[in-house]
XYZ file of C-alpha atoms in Angstrom:
426
model
C 0.000 0.000 0.000
C 2.848 2.391 0.858
C 4.397 1.821 -2.563
C 1.098 2.616 -4.186
C 0.918 5.956 -2.414
C 4.461 6.927 -3.462
C 4.291 5.835 -7.086
C 0.888 7.320 -7.721
C 1.895 10.513 -5.948
C 4.749 11.295 -8.331
C 2.349 12.704 -10.891
C 1.080 15.404 -8.554
C -2.067 16.196 -6.634
C -4.799 14.627 -8.769
C -3.141 11.198 -8.644
C -2.423 11.361 -4.939
C -5.927 12.480 -4.143
C -7.359 9.767 -6.338
C -5.353 7.172 -4.396
C -6.816 8.528 -1.167
C -10.309 8.310 -2.587
C -9.726 4.751 -3.767
C -8.463 3.724 -0.336
C -11.425 5.388 1.345
C -13.815 3.492 -0.898
C -11.979 0.217 -0.268
C -12.121 0.785 3.486
C -15.862 1.422 3.196
C -16.421 -1.744 1.187
C -14.529 -3.887 3.701
C -15.760 -2.805 7.133
C -14.341 -5.859 8.852
C -10.883 -4.359 8.258
C -11.408 -0.692 9.083
C -14.329 -0.612 11.490
C -12.532 -2.676 14.093
C -10.559 0.413 15.039
C -13.159 3.067 14.205
C -11.123 4.570 11.364
C -13.936 4.419 8.803
C -15.396 7.704 10.031
C -12.077 9.486 9.487
C -11.774 8.089 5.954
C -15.344 8.929 4.920
C -15.133 12.486 6.318
C -11.908 13.182 4.433
C -13.308 11.673 1.243
C -16.444 13.853 1.553
C -14.451 17.028 2.268
C -12.257 16.552 -0.832
C -14.889 15.246 -3.232
C -14.880 18.579 -5.081
C -11.724 20.381 -6.139
C -10.919 23.528 -4.175
C -8.054 25.806 -3.118
C -4.837 24.170 -1.929
C -5.318 25.771 1.493
C -8.667 24.031 1.929
C -7.132 20.710 0.937
C -4.394 21.118 3.554
C -6.988 22.020 6.203
C -8.952 18.870 5.385
C -5.743 16.817 5.446
C -4.812 18.156 8.902
C -8.322 17.355 10.138
C -7.941 13.847 8.721
C -4.566 13.466 10.471
C -6.060 14.609 13.766
C -8.949 12.154 13.430
C -6.593 9.255 12.664
C -4.350 10.112 15.626
C -7.355 9.940 17.962
C -7.818 6.279 16.975
C -4.222 5.343 17.896
C -5.097 3.396 21.030
C -7.627 1.066 19.380
C -5.905 0.897 15.971
C -2.299 0.232 16.881
C -1.112 -2.739 14.819
C -3.979 -2.417 12.321
C -2.804 -2.350 8.678
C -5.493 0.131 7.646
C -4.485 2.551 10.387
C -0.788 2.439 9.500
C -1.526 2.759 5.777
C -3.574 5.880 6.483
C -0.694 7.312 8.532
C 1.783 6.797 5.685
C -0.679 8.167 3.131
C -1.201 11.347 5.132
C 2.555 11.879 5.407
C 2.976 11.484 1.638
C 0.121 13.886 0.841
C 1.429 16.450 3.349
C 4.820 16.357 1.603
C 3.435 16.453 -1.951
C 1.268 19.508 -1.300
C 3.643 21.317 1.054
C 1.030 21.245 3.803
C 2.201 22.344 7.228
C 1.324 20.101 10.152
C 0.506 23.265 12.093
C -2.585 25.197 11.107
C -6.379 25.146 11.162
C -8.061 21.757 11.428
C -11.686 22.767 11.054
C -14.051 19.803 10.869
C -14.116 18.763 7.192
C -17.401 19.480 5.430
C -18.515 18.664 1.924
C -18.193 21.678 -0.331
C -21.234 22.150 -2.508
C -20.996 24.883 -5.166
C -23.631 27.570 -4.742
C -26.235 27.487 -7.528
C -26.827 30.674 -9.537
C -30.344 30.890 -8.120
C -31.780 28.992 -5.150
C -34.333 26.311 -6.056
C -37.845 26.372 -4.578
C -37.933 25.217 -0.971
C -39.347 21.690 -0.631
C -39.906 19.441 2.357
C -38.219 16.039 2.527
C -41.474 14.357 1.546
C -41.789 16.545 -1.539
C -38.151 16.480 -2.624
C -37.687 14.373 -5.756
C -41.049 12.763 -5.080
C -41.782 12.754 -8.802
C -38.650 10.780 -9.665
C -38.726 8.140 -12.379
C -41.278 5.390 -11.895
C -38.540 2.774 -11.850
C -37.545 4.243 -8.454
C -40.961 3.423 -6.918
C -41.329 -0.325 -6.714
C -45.097 -0.744 -6.911
C -45.520 1.993 -9.541
C -42.851 0.335 -11.691
C -44.754 -2.958 -11.909
C -46.646 -3.726 -15.143
C -50.285 -2.711 -15.113
C -52.961 -5.285 -14.343
C -50.514 -7.436 -12.370
C -51.307 -8.870 -8.970
C -50.085 -6.855 -5.972
C -46.626 -7.916 -4.817
C -46.326 -10.540 -2.099
C -44.319 -9.077 0.789
C -42.242 -11.346 3.022
C -40.556 -10.827 6.383
C -37.319 -11.936 8.037
C -36.289 -11.232 11.615
C -33.107 -11.903 13.611
C -32.953 -11.209 17.353
C -31.934 -12.484 20.757
C -29.544 -15.406 21.316
C -30.128 -15.440 18.235
C -33.517 -16.510 16.909
C -34.309 -16.407 13.202
C -37.610 -16.063 11.394
C -36.965 -16.781 7.713
C -38.764 -15.365 4.687
C -40.651 -18.663 4.598
C -41.879 -18.200 8.223
C -39.650 -20.959 9.606
C -38.492 -20.194 13.135
C -35.079 -21.373 14.340
C -32.659 -20.836 17.197
C -29.037 -20.888 16.110
C -25.424 -20.703 17.306
C -23.856 -18.934 14.262
C -20.939 -17.351 16.083
C -18.897 -14.920 13.978
C -19.851 -13.278 10.666
C -22.847 -14.695 8.758
C -24.802 -13.421 5.723
C -28.527 -12.884 6.200
C -29.424 -11.623 2.706
C -27.618 -11.355 -0.617
C -29.313 -10.562 -3.919
C -29.014 -8.218 -6.883
C -30.043 -5.191 -4.828
C -28.532 -5.490 -1.361
C -26.471 -7.576 1.050
C -26.858 -7.926 4.824
C -24.283 -9.476 7.153
C -24.293 -9.888 10.949
C -21.523 -10.663 13.413
C -22.506 -12.616 16.529
C -20.493 -12.898 19.742
C -20.950 -15.188 22.782
C -23.381 -13.792 25.342
C -21.739 -15.635 28.243
C -18.159 -17.006 28.074
C -18.237 -20.708 27.286
C -21.907 -20.668 26.298
C -23.317 -21.780 22.939
C -25.651 -18.769 22.997
C -24.577 -15.771 20.870
C -26.122 -12.405 19.982
C -25.573 -9.807 17.272
C -22.936 -7.167 17.997
C -22.376 -5.870 14.428
C -24.544 -5.396 11.341
C -23.556 -4.269 7.842
C -25.964 -3.517 4.976
C -24.794 -2.664 1.461
C -27.318 -1.210 -0.990
C -26.046 -1.639 -4.543
C -26.343 1.199 -7.066
C -29.523 0.973 -9.080
C -30.205 2.703 -12.414
C -31.043 6.403 -11.965
C -32.282 5.858 -8.419
C -29.465 5.381 -5.904
C -25.696 5.218 -5.562
C -24.088 2.351 -3.673
C -24.492 2.962 0.054
C -23.299 1.148 3.159
C -24.906 1.190 6.595
C -22.914 -0.198 9.530
C -24.030 -0.527 13.148
C -22.444 -2.127 16.167
C -22.920 -2.197 19.919
C -23.345 1.351 21.277
C -23.067 2.786 17.760
C -26.379 2.919 15.890
C -25.853 5.679 13.295
C -28.604 7.827 11.851
C -26.805 7.941 8.488
C -24.912 5.823 5.993
C -21.154 5.305 6.401
C -20.399 8.317 4.194
C -22.508 10.598 6.408
C -25.429 10.919 3.977
C -29.020 10.044 4.818
C -30.287 9.253 1.326
C -29.276 7.439 -1.849
C -26.856 10.054 -3.179
C -27.108 12.499 -6.075
C -29.298 10.588 -8.498
C -32.780 11.708 -9.410
C -34.502 9.082 -7.267
C -32.093 9.387 -4.330
C -34.805 9.968 -1.742
C -36.271 6.552 -2.418
C -33.487 5.303 -0.123
C -33.465 6.977 3.291
C -32.223 6.447 6.836
C -34.761 7.594 9.427
C -33.822 7.750 13.100
C -36.830 6.813 15.228
C -35.185 6.754 18.686
C -31.581 8.051 18.934
C -29.167 5.222 19.622
C -31.967 2.640 19.836
C -34.121 2.445 16.710
C -33.348 3.198 13.052
C -35.502 2.524 10.003
C -34.110 2.313 6.464
C -36.674 2.842 3.711
C -35.708 1.545 0.262
C -38.834 2.363 -1.721
C -37.181 1.660 -5.071
C -37.183 -2.039 -4.123
C -40.261 -1.937 -1.863
C -38.155 -2.739 1.201
C -38.197 -1.537 4.808
C -35.475 -2.472 7.310
C -35.636 -1.959 11.082
C -32.454 -2.030 13.180
C -32.599 -1.732 16.973
C -30.194 -1.873 19.861
C -31.740 -3.566 22.900
C -29.359 -3.796 25.842
C -25.940 -4.513 24.365
C -27.102 -6.298 21.236
C -28.713 -5.534 17.884
C -31.916 -6.823 16.297
C -32.784 -6.880 12.585
C -36.132 -7.038 10.791
C -37.023 -6.566 7.114
C -40.077 -6.427 4.866
C -39.224 -7.266 1.253
C -41.169 -8.243 -1.885
C -40.837 -11.899 -2.813
C -39.535 -10.899 -6.251
C -36.644 -8.997 -4.639
C -35.928 -11.848 -2.213
C -35.534 -14.252 -5.136
C -33.517 -11.921 -7.379
C -30.327 -13.904 -6.905
C -27.159 -13.517 -8.903
C -26.429 -16.183 -11.513
C -24.344 -19.099 -10.218
C -24.654 -17.763 -6.676
C -24.888 -20.467 -4.031
C -27.668 -19.226 -1.740
C -27.395 -22.015 0.824
C -25.663 -19.891 3.457
C -28.032 -16.912 3.399
C -29.893 -17.323 6.656
C -33.042 -15.318 5.870
C -33.634 -17.426 2.763
C -32.702 -20.952 3.846
C -32.279 -20.740 7.609
C -29.269 -21.765 9.664
C -27.185 -24.802 8.671
C -28.316 -27.945 10.497
C -25.110 -28.123 12.540
C -25.713 -24.572 13.807
C -29.267 -25.103 15.050
C -30.297 -25.443 18.687
C -33.372 -27.354 19.851
C -34.468 -25.129 22.705
C -37.426 -27.405 23.365
C -34.984 -29.924 24.850
C -33.346 -27.078 26.746
C -36.734 -25.986 28.087
C -37.698 -29.556 29.019
C -34.479 -29.958 31.000
C -35.076 -26.606 32.727
C -38.609 -27.649 33.679
C -37.317 -30.993 34.980
C -34.670 -29.266 37.080
C -37.373 -27.000 38.497
C -39.676 -29.897 39.393
C -36.882 -31.885 41.094
C -35.368 -28.935 42.927
C -38.250 -27.797 45.129
C -36.152 -28.341 48.232
C -33.341 -26.278 46.756
C -33.431 -22.823 45.178
C -34.119 -24.197 41.690
C -32.342 -21.156 40.264
C -30.179 -21.422 37.152
C -26.572 -20.274 37.074
C -27.817 -17.021 35.512
C -30.409 -16.115 38.142
C -33.727 -17.333 36.642
C -35.753 -20.441 37.312
C -37.948 -21.833 34.555
C -41.066 -20.463 36.258
C -39.586 -17.017 37.023
C -38.415 -16.709 33.415
C -41.904 -17.577 32.163
C -43.440 -15.042 34.524
C -41.078 -12.302 33.359
C -41.710 -13.024 29.663
C -45.489 -13.071 30.232
C -45.327 -9.407 31.188
C -44.545 -8.447 27.586
C -45.558 -11.531 25.597
C -48.878 -12.890 26.904
C -49.323 -15.404 24.056
C -47.173 -18.514 24.473
C -45.892 -18.610 20.907
C -42.275 -19.053 19.841
C -41.452 -15.414 20.604
C -42.501 -16.100 24.202
C -40.476 -19.335 24.334
C -37.486 -17.518 22.800
C -37.680 -15.028 25.636
C -37.701 -17.831 28.221
C -34.756 -19.552 26.511
C -32.733 -16.321 26.467
C -33.340 -15.561 30.160
C -32.370 -19.095 31.209
C -29.254 -19.219 29.014
C -27.956 -15.708 29.715
C -29.746 -14.124 32.666
C -29.828 -10.843 30.683
C -33.244 -9.295 31.261
C -32.837 -7.104 28.164
C -33.603 -10.148 26.021
C -37.195 -9.867 27.222
C -37.462 -6.572 25.340
C -35.571 -7.980 22.340
C -38.274 -10.647 21.892
C -41.015 -8.080 22.503
C -39.686 -5.656 19.877
C -39.087 -8.504 17.428
C -42.782 -9.340 17.625
C -43.732 -5.638 17.367
C -41.678 -5.495 14.156
C -43.561 -8.532 12.846
C -46.845 -6.681 13.355
C -45.467 -3.678 11.485
C -43.706 -5.512 8.645
C -45.525 -8.803 8.007
C -48.159 -8.550 5.291
C -50.543 -11.174 6.754
C -51.974 -10.504 10.218
C -53.056 -14.157 10.485
C -49.416 -15.231 10.357
C -47.980 -12.999 13.094
C -47.757 -15.752 15.720
C -45.728 -18.912 15.206
C -46.490 -21.880 17.471
C -44.687 -25.155 17.975
C -45.717 -28.027 15.746
C -48.098 -30.673 17.004
C -47.359 -32.508 20.256
C -45.725 -35.450 18.478
C -43.062 -33.338 16.831
C -42.377 -31.478 20.099
C -41.307 -34.735 21.793
C -37.665 -35.486 20.864
C -38.089 -39.255 21.168
C -40.825 -39.200 18.529
C -38.917 -36.995 16.076
C -37.578 -38.819 13.010
C -33.916 -39.714 13.432
C -32.951 -37.769 10.324
C -34.607 -34.592 11.585
C -32.021 -32.011 12.670
C -32.291 -30.436 16.089
C -33.768 -27.002 15.677
C -36.565 -24.878 16.953
C -39.208 -25.170 14.295
C -42.720 -23.896 14.304
C -45.979 -23.763 12.438
C -47.750 -20.532 11.612
C -51.245 -19.815 12.793
């Protein structure tokens, strides 16, 4: 990377700046590299502040601001290749443009040339509302066609997964896993253990990439992680860029630091991201046509929202619950309390406060309290079901219950059936 900076820089400012832009874009496209040490914000701010040519003095000011931002990440980024590459790049650009390290470091802002005459003032709801029809999913459909069939996927808790096909599973899936990948967007989560040594995990990071689409939107990335739920895309913008239909992709902050909604009207999609306690939840409403718009020769088997978790990653929490109930019934002379502070009955009582119907959302809540002791998982299950009511297109399919009594008894389950929490919709 260092060699790239030096060779490209020999031809003067345009080449050096272009290298910086390329690196910033690469860092944005690979968050697992840069976001670990929080350097992505520095890169995106510098890229935005230099996206239009301006006086050399302004470039040096932006470069000093970039240097200051990078230096603030030193503690968490030491040893990170991206961090050290940025350091070397800044030094090269400082030298090439004769920028002094001393001087103003005003917060970099995107420079937008003033128009000759101001346009009419419009509200956000009016702005670009008459964009091309291709940027409004339902309006772009051929006339006299049936209304689109909307599907829902949710991912929450320890974690629990509701697929687009309304299958309900409890999974291990530690580390990075893809939820969705099609022609229009990709979603990936990173799950970490809730309790050291436990099989239970929960989502600590979430990345969504919206791919550029005709005259509607530029490529945009949204990244959230524990205690960092942004109200904007990674580049600081809140819509789809500079294209005519840009406002058909928007980030809307509902509750600061707790609840964000991303509206992608050009593909008829709504995404809800929440932070509950220390972990994230994900829910999406998406047309079936978009769900199935897979790339050619793309193996979809690992995309959890489409096919569920791999069999070797599934947990049968019915067995877990049966063991917990057995422990409770045989421990009346003792406390009967789990290692995490809840008995089976006290966990049920707590979950009943928010989830009165004993469906799989209720049982997920009980499972999470028994396996982690973290009371915040009660609210994670509650909000997951609230998102179902907002995003699912069929009110008769909100609740998912366990299959008939025969399938709920492990000894009567076919030997070839994998262990997982499965349910029927009613």
